[in-house]
PDB file of C-alpha atoms in Angstrom:
ATOM      1  CA  MET A 505      15.050 -13.120  14.735  1.00  0.00           C
ATOM      2  CA  LYS A 506      17.212 -12.558  11.704  1.00  0.00           C
ATOM      3  CA  CYS A 507      15.364 -14.578   9.093  1.00  0.00           C
ATOM      4  CA  HIS A 508      17.205 -12.736   6.334  1.00  0.00           C
ATOM      5  CA  LEU A 509      20.364 -14.616   7.400  1.00  0.00           C
ATOM      6  CA  CYS A 510      18.757 -18.099   7.272  1.00  0.00           C
ATOM      7  CA  ASN A 511      20.066 -20.511   4.654  1.00  0.00           C
ATOM      8  CA  ASP A 512      17.781 -23.353   5.753  1.00  0.00           C
ATOM      9  CA  LYS A 513      14.303 -21.917   5.019  1.00  0.00           C
ATOM     10  CA  GLY A 514      12.781 -25.079   6.482  1.00  0.00           C
ATOM     11  CA  CYS A 515       9.695 -23.094   7.436  1.00  0.00           C
ATOM     12  CA  TYR A 516       8.777 -22.790   3.776  1.00  0.00           C
ATOM     13  CA  ARG A 517       8.291 -26.414   2.714  1.00  0.00           C
ATOM     14  CA  GLU A 518       9.159 -28.688   5.610  1.00  0.00           C
ATOM     15  CA  GLY A 519       7.111 -27.049   8.343  1.00  0.00           C
ATOM     16  CA  LYS A 520      10.203 -26.573  10.480  1.00  0.00           C
ATOM     17  CA  VAL A 521       9.399 -24.361  13.472  1.00  0.00           C
ATOM     18  CA  CYS A 522      12.307 -22.230  14.613  1.00  0.00           C
ATOM     19  CA  GLN A 523      10.044 -19.508  16.014  1.00  0.00           C
ATOM     20  CA  LYS A 524       6.657 -20.130  17.588  1.00  0.00           C
ATOM     21  CA  SER A 525       3.817 -18.075  16.156  1.00  0.00           C
ATOM     22  CA  PRO A 526       0.839 -18.282  18.518  1.00  0.00           C
ATOM     23  CA  GLU A 527      -0.607 -15.107  16.982  1.00  0.00           C
ATOM     24  CA  LEU A 528      -2.005 -17.041  14.009  1.00  0.00           C
ATOM     25  CA  HIS A 529      -3.957 -19.371  16.268  1.00  0.00           C
ATOM     26  CA  THR A 530      -5.658 -16.500  18.075  1.00  0.00           C
ATOM     27  CA  LEU A 531      -6.463 -14.169  15.194  1.00  0.00           C
ATOM     28  CA  PRO A 532      -9.649 -12.121  15.347  1.00  0.00           C
ATOM     29  CA  LYS A 533     -12.283 -13.438  12.912  1.00  0.00           C
ATOM     30  CA  GLU A 534     -11.802 -10.572  10.402  1.00  0.00           C
ATOM     31  CA  ASP A 535      -8.021 -11.029  10.329  1.00  0.00           C
ATOM     32  CA  LEU A 536      -8.356 -14.774   9.795  1.00  0.00           C
ATOM     33  CA  LYS A 537     -10.790 -14.089   6.933  1.00  0.00           C
ATOM     34  CA  MET A 538      -8.206 -11.758   5.316  1.00  0.00           C
ATOM     35  CA  LEU A 539      -5.455 -14.355   5.688  1.00  0.00           C
ATOM     36  CA  LYS A 540      -7.622 -17.125   4.202  1.00  0.00           C
ATOM     37  CA  THR A 541      -8.889 -14.920   1.374  1.00  0.00           C
ATOM     38  CA  ALA A 542      -5.339 -13.894   0.427  1.00  0.00           C
ATOM     39  CA  SER A 543      -4.267 -17.556   0.422  1.00  0.00           C
ATOM     40  CA  GLU A 544      -7.248 -18.601  -1.705  1.00  0.00           C
ATOM     41  CA  ILE A 545      -6.450 -15.918  -4.279  1.00  0.00           C
ATOM     42  CA  GLU A 546      -2.787 -16.920  -4.274  1.00  0.00           C
ATOM     43  CA  LYS A 547      -3.755 -20.575  -4.862  1.00  0.00           C
ATOM     44  CA  GLU A 548      -6.249 -19.842  -7.636  1.00  0.00           C
ATOM     45  CA  PHE A 549      -4.450 -17.061  -9.471  1.00  0.00           C
ATOM     46  CA  TYR A 550      -0.714 -17.437  -8.778  1.00  0.00           C
ATOM     47  CA  CYS A 551       1.135 -15.628 -11.593  1.00  0.00           C
ATOM     48  CA  LYS A 552      -2.161 -15.066 -13.433  1.00  0.00           C
ATOM     49  CA  MET A 553      -3.431 -11.759 -12.016  1.00  0.00           C
ATOM     50  CA  THR A 554      -1.979  -8.289 -11.846  1.00  0.00           C
ATOM     51  CA  ARG A 555      -1.915  -6.521  -8.489  1.00  0.00           C
ATOM     52  CA  ILE A 556      -4.963  -4.382  -9.350  1.00  0.00           C
ATOM     53  CA  GLU A 557      -6.879  -7.541 -10.299  1.00  0.00           C
ATOM     54  CA  GLU A 558      -5.864  -9.130  -6.995  1.00  0.00           C
ATOM     55  CA  ILE A 559      -7.074  -6.058  -5.090  1.00  0.00           C
ATOM     56  CA  VAL A 560     -10.433  -6.232  -6.873  1.00  0.00           C
ATOM     57  CA  GLU A 561     -10.788  -9.975  -6.246  1.00  0.00           C
ATOM     58  CA  PHE A 562      -9.718  -9.650  -2.603  1.00  0.00           C
ATOM     59  CA  SER A 563     -12.165  -6.791  -2.032  1.00  0.00           C
ATOM     60  CA  LYS A 564     -15.056  -8.720  -3.583  1.00  0.00           C
ATOM     61  CA  ARG A 565     -14.367 -11.842  -1.545  1.00  0.00           C
ATOM     62  CA  MET A 566     -14.037  -9.812   1.652  1.00  0.00           C
ATOM     63  CA  GLY A 567     -17.385  -8.155   0.954  1.00  0.00           C
ATOM     64  CA  TYR A 568     -15.868  -4.686   0.730  1.00  0.00           C
ATOM     65  CA  ARG A 569     -18.055  -2.107  -0.996  1.00  0.00           C
ATOM     66  CA  ARG A 570     -16.458   1.247  -0.162  1.00  0.00           C
ATOM     67  CA  ILE A 571     -12.871   1.695  -1.336  1.00  0.00           C
ATOM     68  CA  GLY A 572     -10.700   4.687  -0.502  1.00  0.00           C
ATOM     69  CA  ILE A 573      -7.707   5.903  -2.479  1.00  0.00           C
ATOM     70  CA  ALA A 574      -5.018   8.006  -0.788  1.00  0.00           C
ATOM     71  CA  PHE A 575      -2.813   9.346  -3.548  1.00  0.00           C
ATOM     72  CA  CYS A 576       0.020  11.706  -4.385  1.00  0.00           C
ATOM     73  CA  ILE A 577      -0.818  14.590  -6.685  1.00  0.00           C
ATOM     74  CA  GLY A 578       2.098  13.430  -8.871  1.00  0.00           C
ATOM     75  CA  LEU A 579       0.176  10.221  -9.601  1.00  0.00           C
ATOM     76  CA  PHE A 580      -3.168  11.880 -10.299  1.00  0.00           C
ATOM     77  CA  ASN A 581      -3.707  10.042 -13.592  1.00  0.00           C
ATOM     78  CA  GLU A 582      -2.883   6.662 -12.069  1.00  0.00           C
ATOM     79  CA  ALA A 583      -5.288   7.292  -9.171  1.00  0.00           C
ATOM     80  CA  LYS A 584      -7.995   8.319 -11.632  1.00  0.00           C
ATOM     81  CA  THR A 585      -7.491   5.114 -13.636  1.00  0.00           C
ATOM     82  CA  VAL A 586      -7.614   2.947 -10.495  1.00  0.00           C
ATOM     83  CA  ALA A 587     -10.821   4.719  -9.421  1.00  0.00           C
ATOM     84  CA  GLU A 588     -12.337   4.076 -12.855  1.00  0.00           C
ATOM     85  CA  ILE A 589     -11.434   0.374 -12.670  1.00  0.00           C
ATOM     86  CA  LEU A 590     -12.881   0.016  -9.169  1.00  0.00           C
ATOM     87  CA  THR A 591     -16.055   1.887 -10.098  1.00  0.00           C
ATOM     88  CA  LYS A 592     -16.533  -0.286 -13.169  1.00  0.00           C
ATOM     89  CA  LYS A 593     -16.131  -3.359 -10.940  1.00  0.00           C
ATOM     90  CA  GLY A 594     -19.013  -2.152  -8.758  1.00  0.00           C
ATOM     91  CA  PHE A 595     -17.275  -0.452  -5.834  1.00  0.00           C
ATOM     92  CA  GLU A 596     -18.129   2.935  -4.372  1.00  0.00           C
ATOM     93  CA  VAL A 597     -14.857   4.864  -4.567  1.00  0.00           C
ATOM     94  CA  PHE A 598     -13.650   7.806  -2.491  1.00  0.00           C
ATOM     95  CA  SER A 599     -10.310   9.536  -2.818  1.00  0.00           C
ATOM     96  CA  ALA A 600      -8.120  11.977  -0.961  1.00  0.00           C
ATOM     97  CA  ILE A 601      -5.238  13.791  -2.634  1.00  0.00           C
ATOM     98  CA  CYS A 602      -2.023  14.384  -0.684  1.00  0.00           C
ATOM     99  CA  LYS A 603      -2.366  18.194  -0.639  1.00  0.00           C
ATOM    100  CA  ILE A 604      -5.844  18.058   0.918  1.00  0.00           C
ATOM    101  CA  GLY A 605      -6.482  21.168   3.030  1.00  0.00           C
ATOM    102  CA  SER A 606      -3.755  23.092   1.165  1.00  0.00           C
ATOM    103  CA  VAL A 607      -1.671  24.176   4.173  1.00  0.00           C
ATOM    104  CA  ASP A 608       1.451  26.130   3.236  1.00  0.00           C
ATOM    105  CA  LYS A 609       4.684  24.445   4.340  1.00  0.00           C
ATOM    106  CA  GLU A 610       5.879  27.751   5.772  1.00  0.00           C
ATOM    107  CA  THR A 611       3.184  27.681   8.474  1.00  0.00           C
ATOM    108  CA  LEU A 612       4.672  24.436   9.819  1.00  0.00           C
ATOM    109  CA  ASN A 613       8.305  25.417   9.236  1.00  0.00           C
ATOM    110  CA  ILE A 614       8.724  22.604   6.692  1.00  0.00           C
ATOM    111  CA  PRO A 615      11.401  22.903   3.979  1.00  0.00           C
ATOM    112  CA  LYS A 616      10.139  23.796   0.498  1.00  0.00           C
ATOM    113  CA  LEU A 617      11.245  22.542  -2.911  1.00  0.00           C
ATOM    114  CA  LYS A 618      10.961  26.033  -4.397  1.00  0.00           C
ATOM    115  CA  GLU A 619      10.239  29.645  -3.422  1.00  0.00           C
ATOM    116  CA  GLY A 620       6.695  30.850  -2.912  1.00  0.00           C
ATOM    117  CA  LYS A 621       3.643  29.087  -1.595  1.00  0.00           C
ATOM    118  CA  GLU A 622       3.869  25.310  -1.476  1.00  0.00           C
ATOM    119  CA  ALA A 623       1.283  23.065   0.153  1.00  0.00           C
ATOM    120  CA  VAL A 624       2.443  20.402   2.573  1.00  0.00           C
ATOM    121  CA  CYS A 625       1.266  16.825   2.115  1.00  0.00           C
ATOM    122  CA  ASN A 626      -1.423  15.913   4.615  1.00  0.00           C
ATOM    123  CA  PRO A 627      -1.519  12.123   5.091  1.00  0.00           C
ATOM    124  CA  ILE A 628      -3.347  12.415   8.414  1.00  0.00           C
ATOM    125  CA  GLY A 629      -5.991  14.555   6.696  1.00  0.00           C
ATOM    126  CA  GLN A 630      -6.250  11.965   3.909  1.00  0.00           C
ATOM    127  CA  ALA A 631      -6.864   9.232   6.485  1.00  0.00           C
ATOM    128  CA  LYS A 632      -9.447  11.292   8.353  1.00  0.00           C
ATOM    129  CA  VAL A 633     -11.358  12.128   5.166  1.00  0.00           C
ATOM    130  CA  LEU A 634     -11.504   8.456   4.186  1.00  0.00           C
ATOM    131  CA  ASN A 635     -12.364   7.477   7.773  1.00  0.00           C
ATOM    132  CA  GLU A 636     -15.366   9.827   7.575  1.00  0.00           C
ATOM    133  CA  LYS A 637     -16.488   7.959   4.442  1.00  0.00           C
ATOM    134  CA  ARG A 638     -16.220   4.689   6.382  1.00  0.00           C
ATOM    135  CA  THR A 639     -14.219   2.956   3.692  1.00  0.00           C
ATOM    136  CA  ASP A 640     -13.782  -0.805   3.949  1.00  0.00           C
ATOM    137  CA  LEU A 641     -10.312  -0.751   2.367  1.00  0.00           C
ATOM    138  CA  ASN A 642      -7.896   2.015   1.463  1.00  0.00           C
ATOM    139  CA  ILE A 643      -5.408   1.888  -1.392  1.00  0.00           C
ATOM    140  CA  VAL A 644      -2.202   3.918  -1.215  1.00  0.00           C
ATOM    141  CA  ILE A 645      -0.935   5.302  -4.509  1.00  0.00           C
ATOM    142  CA  GLY A 646       2.469   6.962  -4.487  1.00  0.00           C
ATOM    143  CA  LEU A 647       2.599   8.601  -1.067  1.00  0.00           C
ATOM    144  CA  CYS A 648       6.083   9.654   0.033  1.00  0.00           C
ATOM    145  CA  VAL A 649       7.992   7.578   2.573  1.00  0.00           C
ATOM    146  CA  GLY A 650       6.787   8.789   5.955  1.00  0.00           C
ATOM    147  CA  HIS A 651       3.549  10.118   4.539  1.00  0.00           C
ATOM    148  CA  ASP A 652       2.497   6.555   3.718  1.00  0.00           C
ATOM    149  CA  ILE A 653       3.405   5.518   7.266  1.00  0.00           C
ATOM    150  CA  LEU A 654       1.341   8.316   8.780  1.00  0.00           C
ATOM    151  CA  PHE A 655      -1.584   7.542   6.497  1.00  0.00           C
ATOM    152  CA  GLN A 656      -1.587   3.880   7.507  1.00  0.00           C
ATOM    153  CA  LYS A 657      -1.190   4.796  11.173  1.00  0.00           C
ATOM    154  CA  TYR A 658      -4.319   6.982  11.106  1.00  0.00           C
ATOM    155  CA  SER A 659      -6.462   4.959   8.684  1.00  0.00           C
ATOM    156  CA  ASP A 660      -9.347   3.159  10.380  1.00  0.00           C
ATOM    157  CA  ALA A 661      -9.717   0.789   7.431  1.00  0.00           C
ATOM    158  CA  PRO A 662      -7.074  -1.747   6.445  1.00  0.00           C
ATOM    159  CA  SER A 663      -4.868  -0.494   3.638  1.00  0.00           C
ATOM    160  CA  THR A 664      -2.779  -1.887   0.830  1.00  0.00           C
ATOM    161  CA  VAL A 665      -0.163  -0.245  -1.347  1.00  0.00           C
ATOM    162  CA  PHE A 666      -0.693  -0.243  -5.092  1.00  0.00           C
ATOM    163  CA  ILE A 667       2.098   2.114  -6.161  1.00  0.00           C
ATOM    164  CA  VAL A 668       5.150   2.961  -4.086  1.00  0.00           C
ATOM    165  CA  LYS A 669       6.700   6.316  -4.881  1.00  0.00           C
ATOM    166  CA  ASP A 670      10.188   6.148  -6.368  1.00  0.00           C
ATOM    167  CA  ARG A 671      10.810   9.101  -8.658  1.00  0.00           C
ATOM    168  CA  VAL A 672      14.228   7.784  -9.739  1.00  0.00           C
ATOM    169  CA  LEU A 673      13.081   4.297 -10.774  1.00  0.00           C
ATOM    170  CA  SER A 674       9.618   5.028 -12.255  1.00  0.00           C
ATOM    171  CA  HIS A 675       7.887   3.932  -9.039  1.00  0.00           C
ATOM    172  CA  ASN A 676       9.626   0.548  -9.075  1.00  0.00           C
ATOM    173  CA  PRO A 677      11.754   0.650  -5.898  1.00  0.00           C
ATOM    174  CA  ALA A 678      12.818  -2.984  -6.246  1.00  0.00           C
ATOM    175  CA  GLY A 679      14.692  -1.928  -9.385  1.00  0.00           C
ATOM    176  CA  ALA A 680      17.467  -0.639  -7.115  1.00  0.00           C
ATOM    177  CA  LEU A 681      18.087  -4.214  -5.960  1.00  0.00           C
ATOM    178  CA  TYR A 682      18.410  -5.527  -9.518  1.00  0.00           C
ATOM    179  CA  THR A 683      20.484  -2.738 -11.043  1.00  0.00           C
ATOM    180  CA  PRO A 684      24.211  -3.043 -10.258  1.00  0.00           C
ATOM    181  CA  TYR A 685      24.749   0.715 -10.665  1.00  0.00           C
ATOM    182  CA  HIS A 686      22.148   1.644  -8.063  1.00  0.00           C
ATOM    183  CA  LEU A 687      23.039  -1.214  -5.742  1.00  0.00           C
ATOM    184  CA  ARG A 688      26.768  -0.286  -5.695  1.00  0.00           C
ATOM    185  CA  ARG A 689      25.929   3.362  -5.066  1.00  0.00           C
ATOM    186  CA  ILE A 690      23.511   2.510  -2.252  1.00  0.00           C
ATOM    187  CA  MET A 691      26.011   0.129  -0.647  1.00  0.00           C
ATOM    188  CA  GLY A 692      28.657   2.865  -0.811  1.00  0.00           C
ATOM    189  CA  GLU A 693      30.995   0.970  -3.123  1.00  0.00           C
TER     190      GLU A 693
END
């Protein structure tokens, strides 16, 4: 499939079926509940809620009580604020910082940003710590590309991304698609 090349988009409004999707008809109960809950929130609050409000509402409706936060040390303040919001909304919050375990990059032969000791990010360790806490949902805040993938791979709980790391565009990676300067540079023009 190359849906990004479609000019028809009949699947959106007309119910046109160009690709069968039997997976939706055989979803496990929990997955179907997530799909329905997301659709209910979309219907009730479309363009009315921020992403953090949607996460709170989704978590409440799913019956989640224990929320994990896997975050980058560079977004410590943002992670702290999210934890405060979630706590105030009645959730039990656990968090795991990216440098958890403080293993020097040199021991794994990983390139450093500067001379001296420098801890490697440990997304697998973050996932394992939150797995031990038996979180119902994990929220990713600013993990590097690759680290976020590893975290999600090893997380037992479903996860959502609240902040995507993009140091150049103030953690707004879509900005590259809307800024002609960045888009031309990326496209090699």
